[in-house]
Short mmCIF file of C-alpha atoms and ligand atoms in Angstrom, two decimals:
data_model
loop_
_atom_site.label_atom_id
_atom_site.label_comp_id
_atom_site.label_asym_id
_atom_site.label_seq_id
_atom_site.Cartn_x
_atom_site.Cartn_y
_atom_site.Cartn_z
CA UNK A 1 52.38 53.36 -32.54
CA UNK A 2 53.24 50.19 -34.41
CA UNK A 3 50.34 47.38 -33.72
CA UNK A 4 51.78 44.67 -31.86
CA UNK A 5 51.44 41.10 -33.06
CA UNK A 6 48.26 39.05 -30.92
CA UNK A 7 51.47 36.69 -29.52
CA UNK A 8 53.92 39.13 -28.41
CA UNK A 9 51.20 41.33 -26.81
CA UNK A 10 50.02 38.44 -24.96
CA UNK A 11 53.35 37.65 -23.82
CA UNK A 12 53.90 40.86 -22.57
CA UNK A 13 50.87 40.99 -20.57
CA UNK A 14 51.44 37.41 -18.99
CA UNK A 15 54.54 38.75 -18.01
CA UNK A 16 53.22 41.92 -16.31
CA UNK A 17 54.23 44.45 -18.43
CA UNK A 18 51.59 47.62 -17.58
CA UNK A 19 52.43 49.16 -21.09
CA UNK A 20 51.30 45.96 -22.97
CA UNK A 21 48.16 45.33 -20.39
CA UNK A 22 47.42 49.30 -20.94
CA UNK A 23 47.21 48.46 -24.82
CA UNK A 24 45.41 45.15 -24.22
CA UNK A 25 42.94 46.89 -22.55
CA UNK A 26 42.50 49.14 -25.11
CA UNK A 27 42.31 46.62 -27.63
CA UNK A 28 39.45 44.42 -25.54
CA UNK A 29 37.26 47.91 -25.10
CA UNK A 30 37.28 48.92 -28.90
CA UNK A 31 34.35 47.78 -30.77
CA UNK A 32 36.13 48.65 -34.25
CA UNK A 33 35.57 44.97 -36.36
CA UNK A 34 39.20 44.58 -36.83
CA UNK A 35 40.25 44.88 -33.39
CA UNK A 36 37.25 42.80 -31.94
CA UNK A 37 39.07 39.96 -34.46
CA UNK A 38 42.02 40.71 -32.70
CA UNK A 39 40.55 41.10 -29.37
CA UNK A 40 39.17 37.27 -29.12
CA UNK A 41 42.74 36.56 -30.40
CA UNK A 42 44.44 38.23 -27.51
CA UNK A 43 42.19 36.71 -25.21
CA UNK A 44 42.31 33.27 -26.96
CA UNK A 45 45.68 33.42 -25.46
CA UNK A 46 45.52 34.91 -22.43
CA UNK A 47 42.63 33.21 -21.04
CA UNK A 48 44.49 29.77 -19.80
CA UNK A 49 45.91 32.19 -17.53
CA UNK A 50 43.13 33.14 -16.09
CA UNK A 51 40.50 32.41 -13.09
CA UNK A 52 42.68 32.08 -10.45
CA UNK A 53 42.08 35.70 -9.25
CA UNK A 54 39.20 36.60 -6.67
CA UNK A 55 36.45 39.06 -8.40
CA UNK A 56 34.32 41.27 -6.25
CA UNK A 57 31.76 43.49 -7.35
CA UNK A 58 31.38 46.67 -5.19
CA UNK A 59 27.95 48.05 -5.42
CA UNK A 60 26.40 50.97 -3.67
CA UNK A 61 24.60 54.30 -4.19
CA UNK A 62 26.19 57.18 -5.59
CA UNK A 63 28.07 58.68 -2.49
CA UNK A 64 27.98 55.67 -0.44
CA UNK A 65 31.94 56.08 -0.73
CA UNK A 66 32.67 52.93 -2.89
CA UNK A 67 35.96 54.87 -4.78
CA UNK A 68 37.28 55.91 -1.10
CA UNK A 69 36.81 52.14 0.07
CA UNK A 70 37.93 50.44 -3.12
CA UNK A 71 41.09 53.23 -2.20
CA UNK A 72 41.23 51.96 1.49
CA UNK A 73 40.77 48.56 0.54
CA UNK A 74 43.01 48.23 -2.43
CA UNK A 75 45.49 49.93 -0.23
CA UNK A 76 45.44 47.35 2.51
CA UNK A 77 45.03 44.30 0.17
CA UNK A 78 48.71 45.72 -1.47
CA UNK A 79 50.01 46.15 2.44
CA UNK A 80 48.54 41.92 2.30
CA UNK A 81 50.96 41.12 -0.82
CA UNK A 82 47.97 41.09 -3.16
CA UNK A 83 48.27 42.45 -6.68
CA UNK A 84 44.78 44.84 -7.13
CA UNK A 85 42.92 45.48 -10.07
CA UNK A 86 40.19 47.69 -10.09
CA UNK A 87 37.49 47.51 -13.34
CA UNK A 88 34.14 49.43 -13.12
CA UNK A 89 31.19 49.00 -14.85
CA UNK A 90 29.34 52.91 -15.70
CA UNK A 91 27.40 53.06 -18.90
CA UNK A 92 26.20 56.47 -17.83
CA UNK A 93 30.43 57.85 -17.27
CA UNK A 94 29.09 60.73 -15.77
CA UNK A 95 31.35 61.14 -13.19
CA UNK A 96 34.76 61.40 -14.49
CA UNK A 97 34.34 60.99 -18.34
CA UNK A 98 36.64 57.83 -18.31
CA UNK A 99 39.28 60.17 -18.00
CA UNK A 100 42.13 58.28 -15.87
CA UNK A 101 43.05 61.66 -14.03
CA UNK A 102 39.71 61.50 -12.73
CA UNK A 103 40.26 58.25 -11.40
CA UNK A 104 43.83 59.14 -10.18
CA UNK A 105 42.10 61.69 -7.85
CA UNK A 106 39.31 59.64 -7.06
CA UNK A 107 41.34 57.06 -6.22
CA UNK A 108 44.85 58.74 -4.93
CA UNK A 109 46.69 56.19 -3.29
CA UNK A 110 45.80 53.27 -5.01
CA UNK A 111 46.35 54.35 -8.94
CA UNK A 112 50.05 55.44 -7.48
CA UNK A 113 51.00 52.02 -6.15
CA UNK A 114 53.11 49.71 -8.07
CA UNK A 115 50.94 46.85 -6.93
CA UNK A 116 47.81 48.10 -8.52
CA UNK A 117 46.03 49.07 -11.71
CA UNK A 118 42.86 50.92 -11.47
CA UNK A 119 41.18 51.12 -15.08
CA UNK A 120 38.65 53.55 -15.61
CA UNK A 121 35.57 52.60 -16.94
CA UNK A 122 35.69 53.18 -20.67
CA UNK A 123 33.13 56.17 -20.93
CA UNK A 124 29.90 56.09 -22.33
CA UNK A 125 28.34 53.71 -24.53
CA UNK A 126 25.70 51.10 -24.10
CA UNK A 127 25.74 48.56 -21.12
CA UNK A 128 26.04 45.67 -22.99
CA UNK A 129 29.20 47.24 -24.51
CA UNK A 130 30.87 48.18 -21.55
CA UNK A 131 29.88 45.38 -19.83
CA UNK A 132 31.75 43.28 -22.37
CA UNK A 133 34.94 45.50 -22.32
CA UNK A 134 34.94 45.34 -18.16
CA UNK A 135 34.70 41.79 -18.39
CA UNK A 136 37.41 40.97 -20.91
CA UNK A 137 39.47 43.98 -19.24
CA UNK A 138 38.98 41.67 -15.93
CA UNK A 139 40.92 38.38 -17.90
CA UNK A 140 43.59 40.52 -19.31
CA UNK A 141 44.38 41.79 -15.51
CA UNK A 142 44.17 38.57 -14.34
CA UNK A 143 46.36 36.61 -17.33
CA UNK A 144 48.89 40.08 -15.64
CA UNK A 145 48.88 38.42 -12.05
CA UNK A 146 46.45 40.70 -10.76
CA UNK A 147 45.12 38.26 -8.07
CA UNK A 148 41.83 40.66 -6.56
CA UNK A 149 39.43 42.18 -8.89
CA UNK A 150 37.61 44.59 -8.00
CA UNK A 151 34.62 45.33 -10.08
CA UNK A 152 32.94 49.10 -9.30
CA UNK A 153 29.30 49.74 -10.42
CA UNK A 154 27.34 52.87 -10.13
CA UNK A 155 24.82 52.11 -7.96
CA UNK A 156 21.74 51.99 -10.16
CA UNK A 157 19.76 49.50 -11.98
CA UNK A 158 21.17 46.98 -14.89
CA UNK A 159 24.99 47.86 -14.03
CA UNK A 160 24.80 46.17 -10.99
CA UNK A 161 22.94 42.78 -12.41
CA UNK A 162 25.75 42.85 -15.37
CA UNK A 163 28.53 43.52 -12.28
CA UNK A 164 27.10 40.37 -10.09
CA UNK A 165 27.18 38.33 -13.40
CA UNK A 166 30.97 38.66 -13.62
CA UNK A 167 32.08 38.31 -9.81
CA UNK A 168 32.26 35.82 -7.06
CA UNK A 169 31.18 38.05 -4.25
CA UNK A 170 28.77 40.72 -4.69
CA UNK A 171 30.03 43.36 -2.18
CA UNK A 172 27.09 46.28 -1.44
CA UNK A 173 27.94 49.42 0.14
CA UNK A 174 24.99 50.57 2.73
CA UNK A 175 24.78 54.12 3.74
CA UNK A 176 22.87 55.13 7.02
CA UNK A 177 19.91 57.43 6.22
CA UNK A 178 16.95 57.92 8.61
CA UNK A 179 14.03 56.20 7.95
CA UNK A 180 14.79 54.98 4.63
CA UNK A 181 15.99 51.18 5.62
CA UNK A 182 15.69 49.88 2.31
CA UNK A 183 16.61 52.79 -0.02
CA UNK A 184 18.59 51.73 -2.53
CA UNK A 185 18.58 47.66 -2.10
CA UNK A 186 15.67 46.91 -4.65
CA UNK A 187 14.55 43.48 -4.26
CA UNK A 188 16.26 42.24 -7.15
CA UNK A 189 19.59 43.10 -6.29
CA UNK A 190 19.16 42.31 -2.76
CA UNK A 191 18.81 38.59 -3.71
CA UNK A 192 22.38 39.07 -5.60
CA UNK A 193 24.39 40.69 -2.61
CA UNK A 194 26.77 38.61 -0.96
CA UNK A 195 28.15 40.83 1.60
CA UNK A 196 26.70 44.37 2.95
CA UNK A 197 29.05 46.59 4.49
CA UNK A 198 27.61 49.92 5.95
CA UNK A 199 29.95 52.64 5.43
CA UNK A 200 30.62 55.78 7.10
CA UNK A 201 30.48 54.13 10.54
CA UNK A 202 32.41 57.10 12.03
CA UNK A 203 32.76 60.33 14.49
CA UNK A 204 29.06 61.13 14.50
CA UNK A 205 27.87 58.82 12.15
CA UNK A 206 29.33 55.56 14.31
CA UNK A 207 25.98 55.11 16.47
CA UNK A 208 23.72 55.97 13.24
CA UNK A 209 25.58 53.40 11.27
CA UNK A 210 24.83 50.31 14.08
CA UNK A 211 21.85 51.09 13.75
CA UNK A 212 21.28 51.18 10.27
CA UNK A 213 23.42 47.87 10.23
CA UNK A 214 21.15 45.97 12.74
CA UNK A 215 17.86 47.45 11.16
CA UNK A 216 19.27 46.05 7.87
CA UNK A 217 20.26 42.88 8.80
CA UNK A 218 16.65 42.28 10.50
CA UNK A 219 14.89 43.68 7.25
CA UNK A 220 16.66 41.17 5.04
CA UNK A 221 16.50 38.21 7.44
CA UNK A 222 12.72 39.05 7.20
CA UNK A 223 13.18 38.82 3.65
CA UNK A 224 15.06 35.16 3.20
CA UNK A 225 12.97 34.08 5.76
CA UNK A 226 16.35 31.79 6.44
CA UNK A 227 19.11 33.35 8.52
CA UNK A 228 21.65 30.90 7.50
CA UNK A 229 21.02 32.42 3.97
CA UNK A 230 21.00 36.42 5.23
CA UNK A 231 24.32 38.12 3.89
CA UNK A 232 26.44 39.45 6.61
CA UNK A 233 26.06 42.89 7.51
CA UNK A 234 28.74 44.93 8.95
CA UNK A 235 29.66 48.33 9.80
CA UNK A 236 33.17 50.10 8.27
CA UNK A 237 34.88 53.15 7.74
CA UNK A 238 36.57 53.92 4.37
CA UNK A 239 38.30 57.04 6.28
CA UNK A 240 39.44 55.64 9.23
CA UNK A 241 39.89 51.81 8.08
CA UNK A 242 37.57 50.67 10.99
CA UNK A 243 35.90 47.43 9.94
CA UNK A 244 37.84 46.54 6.85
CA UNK A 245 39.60 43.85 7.50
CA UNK A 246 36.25 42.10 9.01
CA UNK A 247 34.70 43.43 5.17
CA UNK A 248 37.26 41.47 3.86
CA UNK A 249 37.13 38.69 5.60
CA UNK A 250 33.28 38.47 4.73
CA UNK A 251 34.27 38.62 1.53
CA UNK A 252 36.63 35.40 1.52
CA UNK A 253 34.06 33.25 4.25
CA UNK A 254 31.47 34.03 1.24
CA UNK A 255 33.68 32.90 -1.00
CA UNK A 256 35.22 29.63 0.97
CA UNK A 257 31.33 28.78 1.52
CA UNK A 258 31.02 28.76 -2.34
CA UNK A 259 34.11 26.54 -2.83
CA UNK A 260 33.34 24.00 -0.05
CA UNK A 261 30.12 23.28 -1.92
CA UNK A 262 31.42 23.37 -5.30
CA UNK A 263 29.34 26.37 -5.98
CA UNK A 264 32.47 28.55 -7.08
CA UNK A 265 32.62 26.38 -10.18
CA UNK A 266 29.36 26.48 -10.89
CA UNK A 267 29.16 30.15 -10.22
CA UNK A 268 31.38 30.93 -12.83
CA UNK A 269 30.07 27.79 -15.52
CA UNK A 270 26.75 29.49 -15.03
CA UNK A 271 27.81 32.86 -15.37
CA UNK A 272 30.10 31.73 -19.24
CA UNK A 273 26.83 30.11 -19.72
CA UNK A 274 24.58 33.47 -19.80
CA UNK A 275 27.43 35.47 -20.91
CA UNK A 276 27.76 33.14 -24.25
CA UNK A 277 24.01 33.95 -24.86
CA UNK A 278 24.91 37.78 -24.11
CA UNK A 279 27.84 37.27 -26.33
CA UNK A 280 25.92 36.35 -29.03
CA UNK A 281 22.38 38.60 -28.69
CA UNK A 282 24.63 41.14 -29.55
CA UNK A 283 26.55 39.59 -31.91
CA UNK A 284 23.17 39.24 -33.82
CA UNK A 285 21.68 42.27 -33.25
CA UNK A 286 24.74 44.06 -34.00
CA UNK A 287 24.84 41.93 -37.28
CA UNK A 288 20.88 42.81 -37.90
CA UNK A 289 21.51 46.17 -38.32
CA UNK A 290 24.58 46.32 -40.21
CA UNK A 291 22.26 43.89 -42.67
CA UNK A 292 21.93 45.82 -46.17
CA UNK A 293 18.46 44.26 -46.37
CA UNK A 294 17.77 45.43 -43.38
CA UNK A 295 19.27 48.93 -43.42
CA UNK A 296 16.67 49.19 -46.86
CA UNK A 297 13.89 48.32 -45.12
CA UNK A 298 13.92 49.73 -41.65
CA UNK A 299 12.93 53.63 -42.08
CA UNK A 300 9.82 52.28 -44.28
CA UNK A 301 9.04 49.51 -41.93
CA UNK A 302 9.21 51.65 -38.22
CA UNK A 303 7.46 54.49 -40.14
CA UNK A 304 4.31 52.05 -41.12
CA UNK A 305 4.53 50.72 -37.20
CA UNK A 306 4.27 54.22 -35.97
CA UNK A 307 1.04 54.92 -38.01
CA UNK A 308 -0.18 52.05 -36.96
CA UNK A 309 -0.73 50.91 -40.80
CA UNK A 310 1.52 47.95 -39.51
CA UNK A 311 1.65 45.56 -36.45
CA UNK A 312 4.61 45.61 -35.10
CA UNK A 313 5.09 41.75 -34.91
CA UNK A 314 4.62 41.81 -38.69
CA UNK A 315 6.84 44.30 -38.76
CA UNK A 316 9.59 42.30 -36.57
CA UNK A 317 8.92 39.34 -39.17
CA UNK A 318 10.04 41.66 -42.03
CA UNK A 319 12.90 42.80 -40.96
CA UNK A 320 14.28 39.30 -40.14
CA UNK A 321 12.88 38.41 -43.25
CA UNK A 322 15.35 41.03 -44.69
CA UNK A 323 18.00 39.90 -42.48
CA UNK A 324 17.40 35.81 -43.42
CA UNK A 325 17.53 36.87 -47.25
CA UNK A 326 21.26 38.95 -46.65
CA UNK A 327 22.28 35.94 -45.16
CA UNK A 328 21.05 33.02 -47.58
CA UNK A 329 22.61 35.19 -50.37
CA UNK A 330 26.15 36.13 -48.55
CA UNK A 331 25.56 39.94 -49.35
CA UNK A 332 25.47 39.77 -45.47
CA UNK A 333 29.08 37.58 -43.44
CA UNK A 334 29.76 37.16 -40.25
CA UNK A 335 31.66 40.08 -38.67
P1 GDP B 1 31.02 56.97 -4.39
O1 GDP B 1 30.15 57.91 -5.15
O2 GDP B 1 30.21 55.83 -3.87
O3 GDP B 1 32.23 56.52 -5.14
O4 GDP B 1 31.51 57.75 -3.10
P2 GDP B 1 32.90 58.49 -2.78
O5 GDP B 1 33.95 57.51 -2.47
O6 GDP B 1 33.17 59.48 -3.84
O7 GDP B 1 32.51 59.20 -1.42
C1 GDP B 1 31.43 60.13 -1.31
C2 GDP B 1 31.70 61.08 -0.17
O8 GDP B 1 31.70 60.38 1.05
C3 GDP B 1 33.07 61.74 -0.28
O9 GDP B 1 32.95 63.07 0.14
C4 GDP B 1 33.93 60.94 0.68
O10 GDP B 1 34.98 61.71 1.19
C5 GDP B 1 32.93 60.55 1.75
N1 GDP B 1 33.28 59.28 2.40
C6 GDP B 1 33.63 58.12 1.81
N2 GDP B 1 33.91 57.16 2.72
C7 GDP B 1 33.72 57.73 3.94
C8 GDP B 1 33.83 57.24 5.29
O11 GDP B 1 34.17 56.09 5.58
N3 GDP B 1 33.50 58.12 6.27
C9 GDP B 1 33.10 59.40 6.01
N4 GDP B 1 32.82 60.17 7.04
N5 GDP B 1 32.99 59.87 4.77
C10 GDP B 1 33.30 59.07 3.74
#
């Protein structure tokens, strides 16, 4: 396929074309040096038409149904006259491989619909990488006139910080287990969800879900210690579409709260502001090791580390030693 120029593939995707954002997407998620250069092009561009969309991250253990409600959901938000995107963030792509027939069964209604465009999370990989490539997918959807975002993470560990660092409303998916209230809302995240929604609340399950819900909602009150500051927890069915629209609405009080006090705009300055430092970590370390100097040096340098013959902060020094002397004499550029 002939490579589009950075300007006409731009175009296209402003003006909706799914081809062109299919291929933008593409671009954004390859790490290859000469499409990064053309990546920040494309985005260079598209980014003015950006940030008007509403991003929500939707957390929740493996099985807690997130890919039936973002289905539900999505579904609804189309019925609303929204344009849906769905992005997810899974450095471990164990579930489907990335494939997109995996997510066209996962998520069978909504990757039909006109009005959506569910993107599989680009498979494997580190985090920092496909946290990168979600987030960048996330502006080229949004430059398209998708106006909701919906961010997926698998429901362990550092997806879900990178996920809550990218969205306005941190949506977490509770599932109703006896006797484990807490299982699955470390502390950490707790303090970054936004909304909880406590899924499955149907046929047998209803009554066990209240519960849950109202045991929840006491644990993290206990927690704040401030019940103005408690996230709302609710009860919903992805199958039978109880409770959605009141998940929704959650979702845009949270997000009205955040605008009244002008915290929407900080939100997201705060959020460029760690993702610029993110941006360029791994700009650096990526840079480190394709250092010649470097490169040289390493297998030498670990080995004495591992015997123990060297400390490993001297160790550290020398290799940025290395690094400092590619870079005073050019053998090393910037990528
Ligand atoms: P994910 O791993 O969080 O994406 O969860 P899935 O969406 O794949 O759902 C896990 C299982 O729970 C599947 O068998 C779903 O059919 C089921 N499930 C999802 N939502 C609901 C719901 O609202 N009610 C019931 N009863 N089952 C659900």
């Amino acid at each position: 396929m002939p490579e589009l120029d950075v300007a006409e593939l731009a175009e296209r995707v402003i003006a909706g074309s799914r081809l062109h954002v299919s291929r933008a997407i593409t671009l954004v998620e390859s790490s290859h040096q000469a499409h990064r250069q053309r990546a920040r092009a494309l985005l260079e561009l598209l980014v003015p038409h950006t940030g008007r969309a509403i991003r929500v991250g939707v957390s929740g253990v493996p099985g807690a149904g997130k890919s039936t409600f973002i289905d539900a959901m999505g579904v609804r938000l189309i019925e609303k006259g929204h344009r849906v995107a769905v992005v997810a963030v899974d450095p471990s792509s164990t579930r489907t491989g990335g494939s997109i027939l995996g997510d066209r069964t996962r998520m069978g209604a909504l990757a039909t619909s006109d009005g959506a465009f569910v993107r599989p999370s680009p498979s494997g990989g580190h985090l920092g990488g496909v946290a990168r490539a979600t987030r960048e997918s996330m502006l080229v959807l949004e430059a398209a006139g998708y106006d909701v975002v919906l961010v997926e993470t698998v429901g362990v560990g550092q997806s879900e910080v990178a996920v809550s660092e990218m969205v306005d409303t941190f949506l977490m998916l509770g599932l109703a287990r006896s006797g484990d209230q807490l299982q699955g809302i470390k502390r950490g995240i707790l303090e970054r969800v936004d909304v909880v929604a406590v899924n499955k609340a149907d046929g047998d399950n209803e009554g066990a879900a209240r519960v849950y819900a109202r045991e929840l909602r006491g644990a993290m009150r206990m927690m704040t210690g401030d019940s103005a500051k408690t996230p709302p927890v609710l009860t919903c069915s992805a199958y039978t579409g109880a409770g959605l629209d009141e998940v929704w609405e959650a979702v845009l009080e949270h997000r009205q709260k955040l605008e009244e006090a002008g915290s929407l705009t900080q939100r997201r300055a705060d959020q460029q502001r760690s993702w610029l430092w993110a941006l360029t970590e791994a700009s650096v370390m990526e840079a480190l090791r394709r250092s010649p100097g470097v490169k040289q040096a390493r297998a030498e340098i670990e080995a004495q580390v591992a015997a123990g013959s060297l400390g490993a902060p001297e160790g550290s020094q020398l290799l940025i030693e290395a690094f400092a002397r590619d870079v005073a004499d050019g053998t090393w550029t910037t990528p």
